[in-house]
């Protein structure tokens, strides 16, 4: 099996490539990644010399390039993935998430190969109570979520119109090693370690449903091997938490690991203006994937978040390079003024 993985230098797909190479010794992985600001080959240093791994730098919007690559199946992770960036400029989201996905669907149609499309719970929008299941209506609220919902609908249309063998997964918020430090959890850990302000949007009571990236990777693998063609699978680990609770838990743990007094880092919490269109709550019902593939999450949140905090504290050189460069420029533009007040 020669597996084309798109976006393999990003957070989730780099973890997934590592998972595939160890779980399936007969598989070859071709990683196609444009290396945007979020793509980082450092995420793959430990496996890049493997004979079962090939890296191609390229854009999923480049049809000619795609046509020249040999593979048997596609697992499509590549995306512009950060909601705040989509609020500042939606265009790259539409290009990559919609047009790029359409190119991959065309290739899957021509080659009659399986395509697993990695989507998100954000396509369902926000819910005050209850849980999203696979039949919940798509009600995206950010340009990012709208671009992902559009790509999901394109996948559906290729299944219906061209009879391609495709599946969609919609996962809740991931955390774990190699997550780009613009997302909440790595941002809080790295800012806490550097004694920088922690921007909490609005009242901090927005709820997300957190899953460890290793559980997401096993779920993707389960759907790829055991899922039914044409189906959608929600992935989640029944772990809802308000943002402020996670922020406080991280600050307590970092303080303890750095040998500081209890509460020493709490002053870093800085409430800032709310994100525009900020979804109040996501909550996933993962019963279908559990029932049909036997997958279950294995990482309890307390254990997963502690391991993640330890990973970031032990890999400061990995995130320092990011936060001192392009990302900080972006961060300053977006939050600098508000944090001064
Ligand atoms: P990420 O931003 O860390 O990585 C995205 C990767 O895609 C980067 O390596 C980037 O270089 C690459 N890329 C972007 N545009 C490209 C293009 N045009 N051509 C080729 N490569 C391109 O993202 P992530 O958090 O790892 O998310 C991966 C996927 O999982 C996305 O599709 C996202 O929507 C989905 N998802 C993420 C989460 C989450 O919590 N992070 C949750 C559910 C679903
Ligand atoms: O500085 C911050 N302060 C803050 O309060 C940041 C970056 C975020 N937040 C809040 C916004 C959200 O309620 O924390 C929550 C999590 O924010 P993000 O880490 O930006 O994630 P979210 O917007 O929920 O989207 C994530 O989960 C679904 C991923 O980025 C998406 O790619 C995925 O589809």
mmCIF file of C-alpha atoms and ligand atoms in Angstrom:
data_model
loop_
_atom_site.group_PDB
_atom_site.id
_atom_site.type_symbol
_atom_site.label_atom_id
_atom_site.label_comp_id
_atom_site.label_asym_id
_atom_site.label_seq_id
_atom_site.Cartn_x
_atom_site.Cartn_y
_atom_site.Cartn_z
ATOM 1 C CA UNK A 1 0.000 0.000 0.000
ATOM 2 C CA UNK A 2 1.408 3.356 -1.080
ATOM 3 C CA UNK A 3 -0.478 5.945 0.938
ATOM 4 C CA UNK A 4 -0.612 9.596 -0.138
ATOM 5 C CA UNK A 5 -0.882 11.724 3.009
ATOM 6 C CA UNK A 6 -1.518 15.413 2.398
ATOM 7 C CA UNK A 7 -0.403 17.996 4.957
ATOM 8 C CA UNK A 8 1.973 15.508 6.589
ATOM 9 C CA UNK A 9 4.263 18.205 7.993
ATOM 10 C CA UNK A 10 1.445 19.625 10.130
ATOM 11 C CA UNK A 11 0.406 18.686 13.650
ATOM 12 C CA UNK A 12 -2.042 15.810 13.227
ATOM 13 C CA UNK A 13 -0.726 14.266 10.014
ATOM 14 C CA UNK A 14 2.885 14.159 11.276
ATOM 15 C CA UNK A 15 1.623 12.183 14.268
ATOM 16 C CA UNK A 16 -0.404 10.014 11.868
ATOM 17 C CA UNK A 17 2.589 9.276 9.603
ATOM 18 C CA UNK A 18 4.562 8.108 12.635
ATOM 19 C CA UNK A 19 1.602 5.912 13.608
ATOM 20 C CA UNK A 20 1.279 4.365 10.118
ATOM 21 C CA UNK A 21 4.975 3.583 9.766
ATOM 22 C CA UNK A 22 4.985 1.704 13.055
ATOM 23 C CA UNK A 23 1.516 0.088 12.844
ATOM 24 C CA UNK A 24 1.753 -1.053 9.180
ATOM 25 C CA UNK A 25 5.264 -2.282 8.337
ATOM 26 C CA UNK A 26 4.193 -3.052 4.750
ATOM 27 C CA UNK A 27 2.985 0.506 3.974
ATOM 28 C CA UNK A 28 4.879 3.251 2.160
ATOM 29 C CA UNK A 29 3.924 6.843 2.987
ATOM 30 C CA UNK A 30 4.165 9.690 0.463
ATOM 31 C CA UNK A 31 3.852 12.999 2.298
ATOM 32 C CA UNK A 32 2.697 15.890 0.095
ATOM 33 C CA UNK A 33 2.956 19.215 1.908
ATOM 34 C CA UNK A 34 3.246 22.812 0.749
ATOM 35 C CA UNK A 35 5.117 23.784 3.923
ATOM 36 C CA UNK A 36 3.007 26.804 4.768
ATOM 37 C CA UNK A 37 3.729 28.629 8.038
ATOM 38 C CA UNK A 38 2.166 25.610 9.797
ATOM 39 C CA UNK A 39 4.152 22.908 8.000
ATOM 40 C CA UNK A 40 7.354 21.923 9.783
ATOM 41 C CA UNK A 41 9.675 19.121 8.714
ATOM 42 C CA UNK A 42 11.159 19.139 12.220
ATOM 43 C CA UNK A 43 7.977 17.254 13.171
ATOM 44 C CA UNK A 44 9.240 14.260 11.162
ATOM 45 C CA UNK A 45 13.017 14.238 11.849
ATOM 46 C CA UNK A 46 12.899 10.839 13.546
ATOM 47 C CA UNK A 47 11.324 9.064 10.552
ATOM 48 C CA UNK A 48 12.550 11.043 7.533
ATOM 49 C CA UNK A 49 15.358 8.568 6.787
ATOM 50 C CA UNK A 50 12.954 5.627 6.585
ATOM 51 C CA UNK A 51 12.937 3.803 3.246
ATOM 52 C CA UNK A 52 9.157 3.635 3.569
ATOM 53 C CA UNK A 53 8.779 7.428 3.586
ATOM 54 C CA UNK A 54 8.926 9.966 0.739
ATOM 55 C CA UNK A 55 8.462 13.722 1.089
ATOM 56 C CA UNK A 56 7.236 15.902 -1.770
ATOM 57 C CA UNK A 57 7.013 19.644 -1.281
ATOM 58 C CA UNK A 58 3.969 20.785 -3.212
ATOM 59 C CA UNK A 59 0.513 22.285 -3.223
ATOM 60 C CA UNK A 60 -2.681 20.227 -3.388
ATOM 61 C CA UNK A 61 -3.994 22.986 -5.686
ATOM 62 C CA UNK A 62 -1.366 21.942 -8.288
ATOM 63 C CA UNK A 63 -3.195 19.398 -10.488
ATOM 64 C CA UNK A 64 -0.217 18.617 -12.697
ATOM 65 C CA UNK A 65 1.935 17.795 -9.702
ATOM 66 C CA UNK A 66 -0.760 15.489 -8.272
ATOM 67 C CA UNK A 67 -1.064 13.682 -11.582
ATOM 68 C CA UNK A 68 2.631 12.793 -11.491
ATOM 69 C CA UNK A 69 2.521 11.127 -8.041
ATOM 70 C CA UNK A 70 2.042 7.367 -7.659
ATOM 71 C CA UNK A 71 -0.153 6.110 -4.838
ATOM 72 C CA UNK A 72 -2.936 3.627 -4.033
ATOM 73 C CA UNK A 73 -5.064 5.676 -1.623
ATOM 74 C CA UNK A 74 -5.300 9.186 -0.183
ATOM 75 C CA UNK A 75 -5.701 10.370 3.400
ATOM 76 C CA UNK A 76 -6.307 14.087 3.097
ATOM 77 C CA UNK A 77 -5.277 16.201 6.104
ATOM 78 C CA UNK A 78 -3.880 19.310 4.358
ATOM 79 C CA UNK A 79 -5.768 22.469 5.248
ATOM 80 C CA UNK A 80 -5.567 25.980 6.473
ATOM 81 C CA UNK A 81 -6.670 25.155 9.997
ATOM 82 C CA UNK A 82 -6.689 28.202 12.290
ATOM 83 C CA UNK A 83 -10.032 29.955 12.865
ATOM 84 C CA UNK A 84 -8.468 33.315 13.832
ATOM 85 C CA UNK A 85 -6.501 33.475 10.579
ATOM 86 C CA UNK A 86 -9.668 32.746 8.599
ATOM 87 C CA UNK A 87 -11.291 35.769 10.266
ATOM 88 C CA UNK A 88 -8.377 37.973 9.154
ATOM 89 C CA UNK A 89 -8.239 36.569 5.582
ATOM 90 C CA UNK A 90 -10.505 33.802 4.291
ATOM 91 C CA UNK A 91 -8.985 33.443 0.844
ATOM 92 C CA UNK A 92 -6.214 30.867 1.523
ATOM 93 C CA UNK A 93 -8.871 28.771 3.299
ATOM 94 C CA UNK A 94 -11.089 28.739 0.239
ATOM 95 C CA UNK A 95 -8.175 27.923 -2.071
ATOM 96 C CA UNK A 96 -6.647 25.078 -0.090
ATOM 97 C CA UNK A 97 -9.641 23.666 1.738
ATOM 98 C CA UNK A 98 -12.089 23.812 -1.170
ATOM 99 C CA UNK A 99 -10.157 23.910 -4.458
ATOM 100 C CA UNK A 100 -7.372 21.693 -3.133
ATOM 101 C CA UNK A 101 -9.883 19.100 -1.944
ATOM 102 C CA UNK A 102 -11.609 19.223 -5.307
ATOM 103 C CA UNK A 103 -8.308 18.386 -7.056
ATOM 104 C CA UNK A 104 -7.821 15.368 -4.819
ATOM 105 C CA UNK A 105 -11.382 14.238 -5.515
ATOM 106 C CA UNK A 106 -10.706 14.467 -9.253
ATOM 107 C CA UNK A 107 -7.563 12.357 -8.906
ATOM 108 C CA UNK A 108 -9.425 9.817 -6.754
ATOM 109 C CA UNK A 109 -12.115 9.652 -9.435
ATOM 110 C CA UNK A 110 -9.629 9.142 -12.286
ATOM 111 C CA UNK A 111 -7.620 6.512 -10.410
ATOM 112 C CA UNK A 112 -10.600 4.840 -8.735
ATOM 113 C CA UNK A 113 -8.789 4.957 -5.406
ATOM 114 C CA UNK A 114 -10.058 5.453 -1.843
ATOM 115 C CA UNK A 115 -10.006 8.964 -0.367
ATOM 116 C CA UNK A 116 -10.397 9.549 3.366
ATOM 117 C CA UNK A 117 -11.208 13.209 3.990
ATOM 118 C CA UNK A 118 -10.220 14.577 7.416
ATOM 119 C CA UNK A 119 -12.777 17.131 8.525
ATOM 120 C CA UNK A 120 -13.828 18.728 11.792
ATOM 121 C CA UNK A 121 -16.682 19.028 14.280
ATOM 122 C CA UNK A 122 -16.691 22.779 13.550
ATOM 123 C CA UNK A 123 -18.783 22.126 10.425
ATOM 124 C CA UNK A 124 -21.766 21.519 12.765
ATOM 125 C CA UNK A 125 -21.468 24.975 14.346
ATOM 126 C CA UNK A 126 -22.237 25.531 18.012
ATOM 127 C CA UNK A 127 -24.691 23.668 20.227
ATOM 128 C CA UNK A 128 -25.992 24.737 23.638
ATOM 129 C CA UNK A 129 -26.947 21.188 24.624
ATOM 130 C CA UNK A 130 -26.822 17.636 23.296
ATOM 131 C CA UNK A 131 -24.181 16.177 21.009
ATOM 132 C CA UNK A 132 -23.371 16.358 17.298
ATOM 133 C CA UNK A 133 -24.017 13.117 15.470
ATOM 134 C CA UNK A 134 -23.327 12.425 11.798
ATOM 135 C CA UNK A 135 -26.850 13.587 10.829
ATOM 136 C CA UNK A 136 -26.624 16.958 12.578
ATOM 137 C CA UNK A 137 -27.065 19.844 10.128
ATOM 138 C CA UNK A 138 -23.966 21.628 8.866
ATOM 139 C CA UNK A 139 -24.075 25.152 10.357
ATOM 140 C CA UNK A 140 -20.513 26.528 10.092
ATOM 141 C CA UNK A 141 -19.900 29.883 11.776
ATOM 142 C CA UNK A 142 -16.336 30.847 10.801
ATOM 143 C CA UNK A 143 -14.826 31.117 7.315
ATOM 144 C CA UNK A 144 -12.568 28.194 8.297
ATOM 145 C CA UNK A 145 -15.559 26.031 9.259
ATOM 146 C CA UNK A 146 -17.446 27.116 6.137
ATOM 147 C CA UNK A 147 -14.504 26.088 3.942
ATOM 148 C CA UNK A 148 -14.339 22.681 5.660
ATOM 149 C CA UNK A 149 -18.118 22.208 5.351
ATOM 150 C CA UNK A 150 -17.823 23.091 1.649
ATOM 151 C CA UNK A 151 -15.138 20.458 1.194
ATOM 152 C CA UNK A 152 -17.300 17.890 3.011
ATOM 153 C CA UNK A 153 -20.174 18.653 0.636
ATOM 154 C CA UNK A 154 -17.877 18.285 -2.363
ATOM 155 C CA UNK A 155 -16.781 14.869 -1.077
ATOM 156 C CA UNK A 156 -20.425 13.909 -0.688
ATOM 157 C CA UNK A 157 -21.186 15.088 -4.225
ATOM 158 C CA UNK A 158 -18.348 12.997 -5.714
ATOM 159 C CA UNK A 159 -19.635 9.951 -3.839
ATOM 160 C CA UNK A 160 -23.167 10.518 -5.160
ATOM 161 C CA UNK A 161 -22.274 11.687 -8.676
ATOM 162 C CA UNK A 162 -19.098 9.807 -9.534
ATOM 163 C CA UNK A 163 -19.467 6.877 -7.186
ATOM 164 C CA UNK A 164 -15.964 7.340 -5.746
ATOM 165 C CA UNK A 165 -14.923 5.360 -2.665
ATOM 166 C CA UNK A 166 -14.622 8.110 -0.062
ATOM 167 C CA UNK A 167 -15.252 8.608 3.658
ATOM 168 C CA UNK A 168 -15.251 11.638 5.934
ATOM 169 C CA UNK A 169 -14.146 11.926 9.562
ATOM 170 C CA UNK A 170 -15.142 14.841 11.789
ATOM 171 C CA UNK A 171 -13.020 15.096 14.907
ATOM 172 C CA UNK A 172 -13.188 17.358 17.936
ATOM 173 C CA UNK A 173 -10.312 19.560 19.223
ATOM 174 C CA UNK A 174 -6.959 17.756 19.242
ATOM 175 C CA UNK A 175 -4.031 18.332 21.577
ATOM 176 C CA UNK A 176 -0.606 16.694 21.913
ATOM 177 C CA UNK A 177 3.002 16.946 20.673
ATOM 178 C CA UNK A 178 3.885 19.066 17.609
ATOM 179 C CA UNK A 179 0.769 21.278 17.687
ATOM 180 C CA UNK A 180 1.569 24.710 16.281
ATOM 181 C CA UNK A 181 1.700 27.213 19.164
ATOM 182 C CA UNK A 182 -1.057 29.477 17.864
ATOM 183 C CA UNK A 183 -3.693 26.989 19.091
ATOM 184 C CA UNK A 184 -4.979 27.292 22.654
ATOM 185 C CA UNK A 185 -3.155 24.481 24.483
ATOM 186 C CA UNK A 186 0.390 24.912 23.094
ATOM 187 C CA UNK A 187 -0.046 28.699 23.256
ATOM 188 C CA UNK A 188 -0.833 28.535 26.977
ATOM 189 C CA UNK A 189 2.057 26.167 27.717
ATOM 190 C CA UNK A 190 4.655 28.128 25.748
ATOM 191 C CA UNK A 191 3.488 31.529 27.017
ATOM 192 C CA UNK A 192 3.466 30.222 30.590
ATOM 193 C CA UNK A 193 7.012 28.916 30.202
ATOM 194 C CA UNK A 194 8.063 32.325 28.828
ATOM 195 C CA UNK A 195 5.983 34.258 31.435
ATOM 196 C CA UNK A 196 3.979 35.926 28.658
ATOM 197 C CA UNK A 197 0.315 36.981 28.895
ATOM 198 C CA UNK A 198 -2.254 34.300 28.123
ATOM 199 C CA UNK A 199 -5.089 35.761 26.009
ATOM 200 C CA UNK A 200 -8.456 34.279 27.053
ATOM 201 C CA UNK A 201 -11.220 35.199 24.638
ATOM 202 C CA UNK A 202 -14.497 36.576 26.034
ATOM 203 C CA UNK A 203 -15.521 35.091 29.385
ATOM 204 C CA UNK A 204 -13.402 31.933 28.974
ATOM 205 C CA UNK A 205 -16.518 29.769 29.254
ATOM 206 C CA UNK A 206 -16.557 28.475 25.665
ATOM 207 C CA UNK A 207 -16.536 24.700 25.740
ATOM 208 C CA UNK A 208 -14.420 22.421 23.550
ATOM 209 C CA UNK A 209 -14.357 18.608 23.449
ATOM 210 C CA UNK A 210 -10.671 17.590 23.690
ATOM 211 C CA UNK A 211 -9.081 14.437 22.273
ATOM 212 C CA UNK A 212 -5.439 13.373 22.371
ATOM 213 C CA UNK A 213 -3.912 13.347 18.887
ATOM 214 C CA UNK A 214 -2.832 9.694 19.288
ATOM 215 C CA UNK A 215 -6.490 8.680 19.749
ATOM 216 C CA UNK A 216 -7.429 10.685 16.645
ATOM 217 C CA UNK A 217 -4.670 8.931 14.663
ATOM 218 C CA UNK A 218 -5.918 5.492 15.719
ATOM 219 C CA UNK A 219 -9.465 6.547 14.805
ATOM 220 C CA UNK A 220 -8.398 7.659 11.307
ATOM 221 C CA UNK A 221 -6.656 4.329 10.870
ATOM 222 C CA UNK A 222 -9.771 2.471 12.050
ATOM 223 C CA UNK A 223 -12.011 4.320 9.567
ATOM 224 C CA UNK A 224 -9.520 3.837 6.715
ATOM 225 C CA UNK A 225 -9.396 0.074 7.292
ATOM 226 C CA UNK A 226 -12.840 -0.743 8.701
ATOM 227 C CA UNK A 227 -15.143 2.136 7.740
ATOM 228 C CA UNK A 228 -17.867 1.784 5.117
ATOM 229 C CA UNK A 229 -17.528 3.626 1.818
ATOM 230 C CA UNK A 230 -19.634 6.774 1.560
ATOM 231 C CA UNK A 231 -20.008 7.198 5.331
ATOM 232 C CA UNK A 232 -19.225 10.007 7.773
ATOM 233 C CA UNK A 233 -17.685 9.206 11.181
ATOM 234 C CA UNK A 234 -17.544 11.599 14.133
ATOM 235 C CA UNK A 235 -14.507 11.231 16.387
ATOM 236 C CA UNK A 236 -14.417 12.461 19.963
ATOM 237 C CA UNK A 237 -13.459 11.391 23.424
ATOM 238 C CA UNK A 238 -16.388 12.696 25.531
ATOM 239 C CA UNK A 239 -14.230 15.261 27.253
ATOM 240 C CA UNK A 240 -15.859 18.672 27.316
ATOM 241 C CA UNK A 241 -14.176 21.512 29.180
ATOM 242 C CA UNK A 242 -14.520 25.300 29.367
ATOM 243 C CA UNK A 243 -11.378 27.068 28.115
ATOM 244 C CA UNK A 244 -10.643 28.806 31.406
ATOM 245 C CA UNK A 245 -10.560 25.481 33.258
ATOM 246 C CA UNK A 246 -7.927 24.137 30.859
ATOM 247 C CA UNK A 247 -5.911 27.345 31.087
ATOM 248 C CA UNK A 248 -5.861 27.132 34.905
ATOM 249 C CA UNK A 249 -4.991 23.428 34.873
ATOM 250 C CA UNK A 250 -2.060 24.088 32.522
ATOM 251 C CA UNK A 251 -0.814 27.039 34.588
ATOM 252 C CA UNK A 252 -0.926 24.963 37.778
ATOM 253 C CA UNK A 253 0.953 22.082 36.164
ATOM 254 C CA UNK A 254 3.592 24.273 34.512
ATOM 255 C CA UNK A 255 4.183 26.122 37.814
ATOM 256 C CA UNK A 256 4.595 22.820 39.607
ATOM 257 C CA UNK A 257 6.999 21.434 36.957
ATOM 258 C CA UNK A 258 9.081 24.639 37.070
ATOM 259 C CA UNK A 259 9.258 24.488 40.877
ATOM 260 C CA UNK A 260 7.228 27.698 41.357
ATOM 261 C CA UNK A 261 4.723 28.421 44.091
ATOM 262 C CA UNK A 262 1.064 27.429 43.656
ATOM 263 C CA UNK A 263 -0.748 30.087 41.677
ATOM 264 C CA UNK A 264 2.497 31.792 40.620
ATOM 265 C CA UNK A 265 1.486 31.923 36.947
ATOM 266 C CA UNK A 266 -2.221 32.775 37.352
ATOM 267 C CA UNK A 267 -1.570 36.504 36.872
ATOM 268 C CA UNK A 268 -0.684 35.788 33.249
ATOM 269 C CA UNK A 269 -4.371 35.204 32.470
ATOM 270 C CA UNK A 270 -5.524 38.188 30.387
ATOM 271 C CA UNK A 271 -9.120 38.401 29.290
ATOM 272 C CA UNK A 272 -9.297 39.921 25.788
ATOM 273 C CA UNK A 273 -12.097 40.742 23.333
ATOM 274 C CA UNK A 274 -14.033 37.740 22.180
ATOM 275 C CA UNK A 275 -13.283 36.006 18.865
ATOM 276 C CA UNK A 276 -15.806 37.150 16.236
ATOM 277 C CA UNK A 277 -18.529 34.540 15.711
ATOM 278 C CA UNK A 278 -16.995 32.493 18.558
ATOM 279 C CA UNK A 279 -18.693 29.083 18.796
ATOM 280 C CA UNK A 280 -19.904 28.557 22.360
ATOM 281 C CA UNK A 281 -19.774 24.790 22.598
ATOM 282 C CA UNK A 282 -18.744 21.726 20.578
ATOM 283 C CA UNK A 283 -19.640 18.223 21.747
ATOM 284 C CA UNK A 284 -19.276 15.040 19.703
ATOM 285 C CA UNK A 285 -21.170 11.762 19.886
ATOM 286 C CA UNK A 286 -18.627 9.140 18.765
ATOM 287 C CA UNK A 287 -21.030 6.148 19.073
ATOM 288 C CA UNK A 288 -20.978 5.294 15.356
ATOM 289 C CA UNK A 289 -17.208 4.874 14.971
ATOM 290 C CA UNK A 290 -17.117 2.915 18.247
ATOM 291 C CA UNK A 291 -19.905 0.598 17.121
ATOM 292 C CA UNK A 292 -18.749 0.070 13.538
ATOM 293 C CA UNK A 293 -14.958 -0.113 13.931
ATOM 294 C CA UNK A 294 -14.414 -1.033 17.585
ATOM 295 C CA UNK A 295 -12.241 2.084 18.095
ATOM 296 C CA UNK A 296 -12.245 3.675 21.541
ATOM 297 C CA UNK A 297 -10.237 6.586 22.955
ATOM 298 C CA UNK A 298 -7.442 5.389 25.258
ATOM 299 C CA UNK A 299 -5.958 8.578 26.720
ATOM 300 C CA UNK A 300 -7.639 10.115 29.763
ATOM 301 C CA UNK A 301 -7.448 13.926 29.654
ATOM 302 C CA UNK A 302 -5.444 14.367 32.859
ATOM 303 C CA UNK A 303 -2.787 11.924 31.705
ATOM 304 C CA UNK A 304 -2.784 13.308 28.132
ATOM 305 C CA UNK A 305 -2.488 16.948 29.130
ATOM 306 C CA UNK A 306 0.266 16.229 31.660
ATOM 307 C CA UNK A 307 2.242 14.327 29.003
ATOM 308 C CA UNK A 308 1.680 17.157 26.530
ATOM 309 C CA UNK A 309 2.869 19.811 29.003
ATOM 310 C CA UNK A 310 5.970 17.720 29.724
ATOM 311 C CA UNK A 311 6.614 17.310 25.979
ATOM 312 C CA UNK A 312 6.486 21.084 25.381
ATOM 313 C CA UNK A 313 8.691 21.842 28.370
ATOM 314 C CA UNK A 314 11.231 19.278 27.127
ATOM 315 C CA UNK A 315 11.106 20.529 23.515
ATOM 316 C CA UNK A 316 11.474 24.244 24.015
ATOM 317 C CA UNK A 317 13.868 24.529 21.049
ATOM 318 C CA UNK A 318 11.051 23.204 18.791
ATOM 319 C CA UNK A 319 8.549 25.915 19.713
ATOM 320 C CA UNK A 320 11.040 28.732 20.392
ATOM 321 C CA UNK A 321 12.012 28.686 16.730
ATOM 322 C CA UNK A 322 8.363 29.173 15.819
ATOM 323 C CA UNK A 323 7.347 31.776 18.364
ATOM 324 C CA UNK A 324 10.419 33.907 17.745
ATOM 325 C CA UNK A 325 9.762 34.112 13.991
ATOM 326 C CA UNK A 326 6.806 34.494 11.690
ATOM 327 C CA UNK A 327 4.285 33.410 14.270
ATOM 328 C CA UNK A 328 5.203 36.150 16.712
ATOM 329 C CA UNK A 329 4.668 38.715 13.982
ATOM 330 C CA UNK A 330 1.192 37.390 13.459
ATOM 331 C CA UNK A 331 0.592 37.228 17.196
ATOM 332 C CA UNK A 332 1.695 40.809 17.687
ATOM 333 C CA UNK A 333 -0.558 42.053 14.905
ATOM 334 C CA UNK A 334 -3.557 40.265 16.273
ATOM 335 C CA UNK A 335 -3.250 40.587 20.032
ATOM 336 C CA UNK A 336 -0.409 42.989 20.722
ATOM 337 C CA UNK A 337 -2.537 46.079 21.083
ATOM 338 C CA UNK A 338 -5.178 44.415 23.212
ATOM 339 C CA UNK A 339 -2.640 42.859 25.557
ATOM 340 C CA UNK A 340 -1.019 46.217 26.232
ATOM 341 C CA UNK A 341 -4.242 47.441 27.866
HETATM 342 P P1 LIG B 1 -1.951 22.182 10.732
HETATM 343 O O1 LIG B 1 -2.309 23.594 10.406
HETATM 344 O O2 LIG B 1 -1.063 21.895 11.891
HETATM 345 O O3 LIG B 1 -1.261 21.513 9.447
HETATM 346 C C1 LIG B 1 -1.739 21.692 8.147
HETATM 347 C C2 LIG B 1 -0.679 21.173 7.170
HETATM 348 O O4 LIG B 1 -1.210 21.298 5.826
HETATM 349 C C3 LIG B 1 0.629 21.964 7.205
HETATM 350 O O5 LIG B 1 1.730 21.079 7.187
HETATM 351 C C4 LIG B 1 0.599 22.786 5.923
HETATM 352 O O6 LIG B 1 1.873 23.073 5.385
HETATM 353 C C5 LIG B 1 -0.213 21.859 5.000
HETATM 354 N N1 LIG B 1 -0.868 22.592 3.904
HETATM 355 C C6 LIG B 1 -1.635 23.712 4.015
HETATM 356 N N2 LIG B 1 -2.052 24.095 2.786
HETATM 357 C C7 LIG B 1 -1.560 23.186 1.899
HETATM 358 C C8 LIG B 1 -1.676 23.032 0.487
HETATM 359 N N3 LIG B 1 -2.359 23.913 -0.260
HETATM 360 N N4 LIG B 1 -1.061 21.976 -0.100
HETATM 361 C C9 LIG B 1 -0.355 21.087 0.655
HETATM 362 N N5 LIG B 1 -0.194 21.186 1.989
HETATM 363 C C10 LIG B 1 -0.811 22.233 2.606
HETATM 364 O O7 LIG B 1 -3.332 21.427 10.842
HETATM 365 P P2 LIG B 1 -3.821 20.288 11.871
HETATM 366 O O8 LIG B 1 -4.299 20.909 13.122
HETATM 367 O O9 LIG B 1 -2.806 19.206 11.928
HETATM 368 O O10 LIG B 1 -5.127 19.767 11.082
HETATM 369 C C11 LIG B 1 -5.020 18.757 10.090
HETATM 370 C C12 LIG B 1 -6.400 18.454 9.541
HETATM 371 O O11 LIG B 1 -7.242 18.016 10.590
HETATM 372 C C13 LIG B 1 -7.092 19.670 8.912
HETATM 373 O O12 LIG B 1 -7.803 19.231 7.780
HETATM 374 C C14 LIG B 1 -8.053 20.150 9.996
HETATM 375 O O13 LIG B 1 -9.177 20.786 9.429
HETATM 376 C C15 LIG B 1 -8.418 18.835 10.654
HETATM 377 N N6 LIG B 1 -8.810 18.906 12.080
HETATM 378 C C16 LIG B 1 -8.001 19.526 12.987
HETATM 379 C C17 LIG B 1 -8.371 19.538 14.332
HETATM 380 C C18 LIG B 1 -7.509 20.178 15.390
HETATM 381 O O14 LIG B 1 -7.916 20.242 16.545
HETATM 382 N N7 LIG B 1 -6.292 20.624 15.081
HETATM 383 C C19 LIG B 1 -9.580 18.941 14.731
HETATM 384 C C20 LIG B 1 -10.384 18.324 13.773
HETATM 385 C C21 LIG B 1 -9.973 18.308 12.450
HETATM 386 O O1 LIG B 2 -5.396 32.653 22.418
HETATM 387 C C1 LIG B 2 -6.458 32.015 22.439
HETATM 388 N N1 LIG B 2 -7.372 32.258 23.438
HETATM 389 C C2 LIG B 2 -8.564 31.626 23.523
HETATM 390 O O2 LIG B 2 -9.366 31.874 24.440
HETATM 391 C C3 LIG B 2 -6.783 31.011 21.453
HETATM 392 C C4 LIG B 2 -5.820 30.707 20.343
HETATM 393 C C5 LIG B 2 -7.985 30.368 21.567
HETATM 394 N N2 LIG B 2 -8.869 30.665 22.556
HETATM 395 C C6 LIG B 2 -10.145 29.919 22.631
HETATM 396 C C7 LIG B 2 -10.935 29.874 21.340
HETATM 397 C C8 LIG B 2 -11.606 28.524 21.423
HETATM 398 O O3 LIG B 2 -12.801 28.617 22.173
HETATM 399 O O4 LIG B 2 -9.786 28.558 22.919
HETATM 400 C C9 LIG B 2 -10.627 27.650 22.186
HETATM 401 C C10 LIG B 2 -9.749 26.785 21.295
HETATM 402 O O5 LIG B 2 -9.222 27.614 20.288
HETATM 403 P P1 LIG B 2 -8.275 27.043 19.122
HETATM 404 O O6 LIG B 2 -7.135 26.313 19.735
HETATM 405 O O7 LIG B 2 -7.997 28.164 18.175
HETATM 406 O O8 LIG B 2 -9.225 25.932 18.467
HETATM 407 P P2 LIG B 2 -10.675 26.005 17.803
HETATM 408 O O9 LIG B 2 -10.985 27.360 17.300
HETATM 409 O O10 LIG B 2 -11.648 25.367 18.749
HETATM 410 O O11 LIG B 2 -10.425 25.050 16.514
HETATM 411 C C11 LIG B 2 -9.639 23.829 16.639
HETATM 412 O O12 LIG B 2 -10.476 22.706 16.732
HETATM 413 C C12 LIG B 2 -11.164 22.295 15.586
HETATM 414 C C13 LIG B 2 -8.682 23.685 15.473
HETATM 415 O O13 LIG B 2 -7.876 24.844 15.356
HETATM 416 C C14 LIG B 2 -9.410 23.430 14.187
HETATM 417 O O14 LIG B 2 -8.484 23.201 13.125
HETATM 418 C C15 LIG B 2 -10.269 22.205 14.370
HETATM 419 O O15 LIG B 2 -11.043 21.993 13.224
#
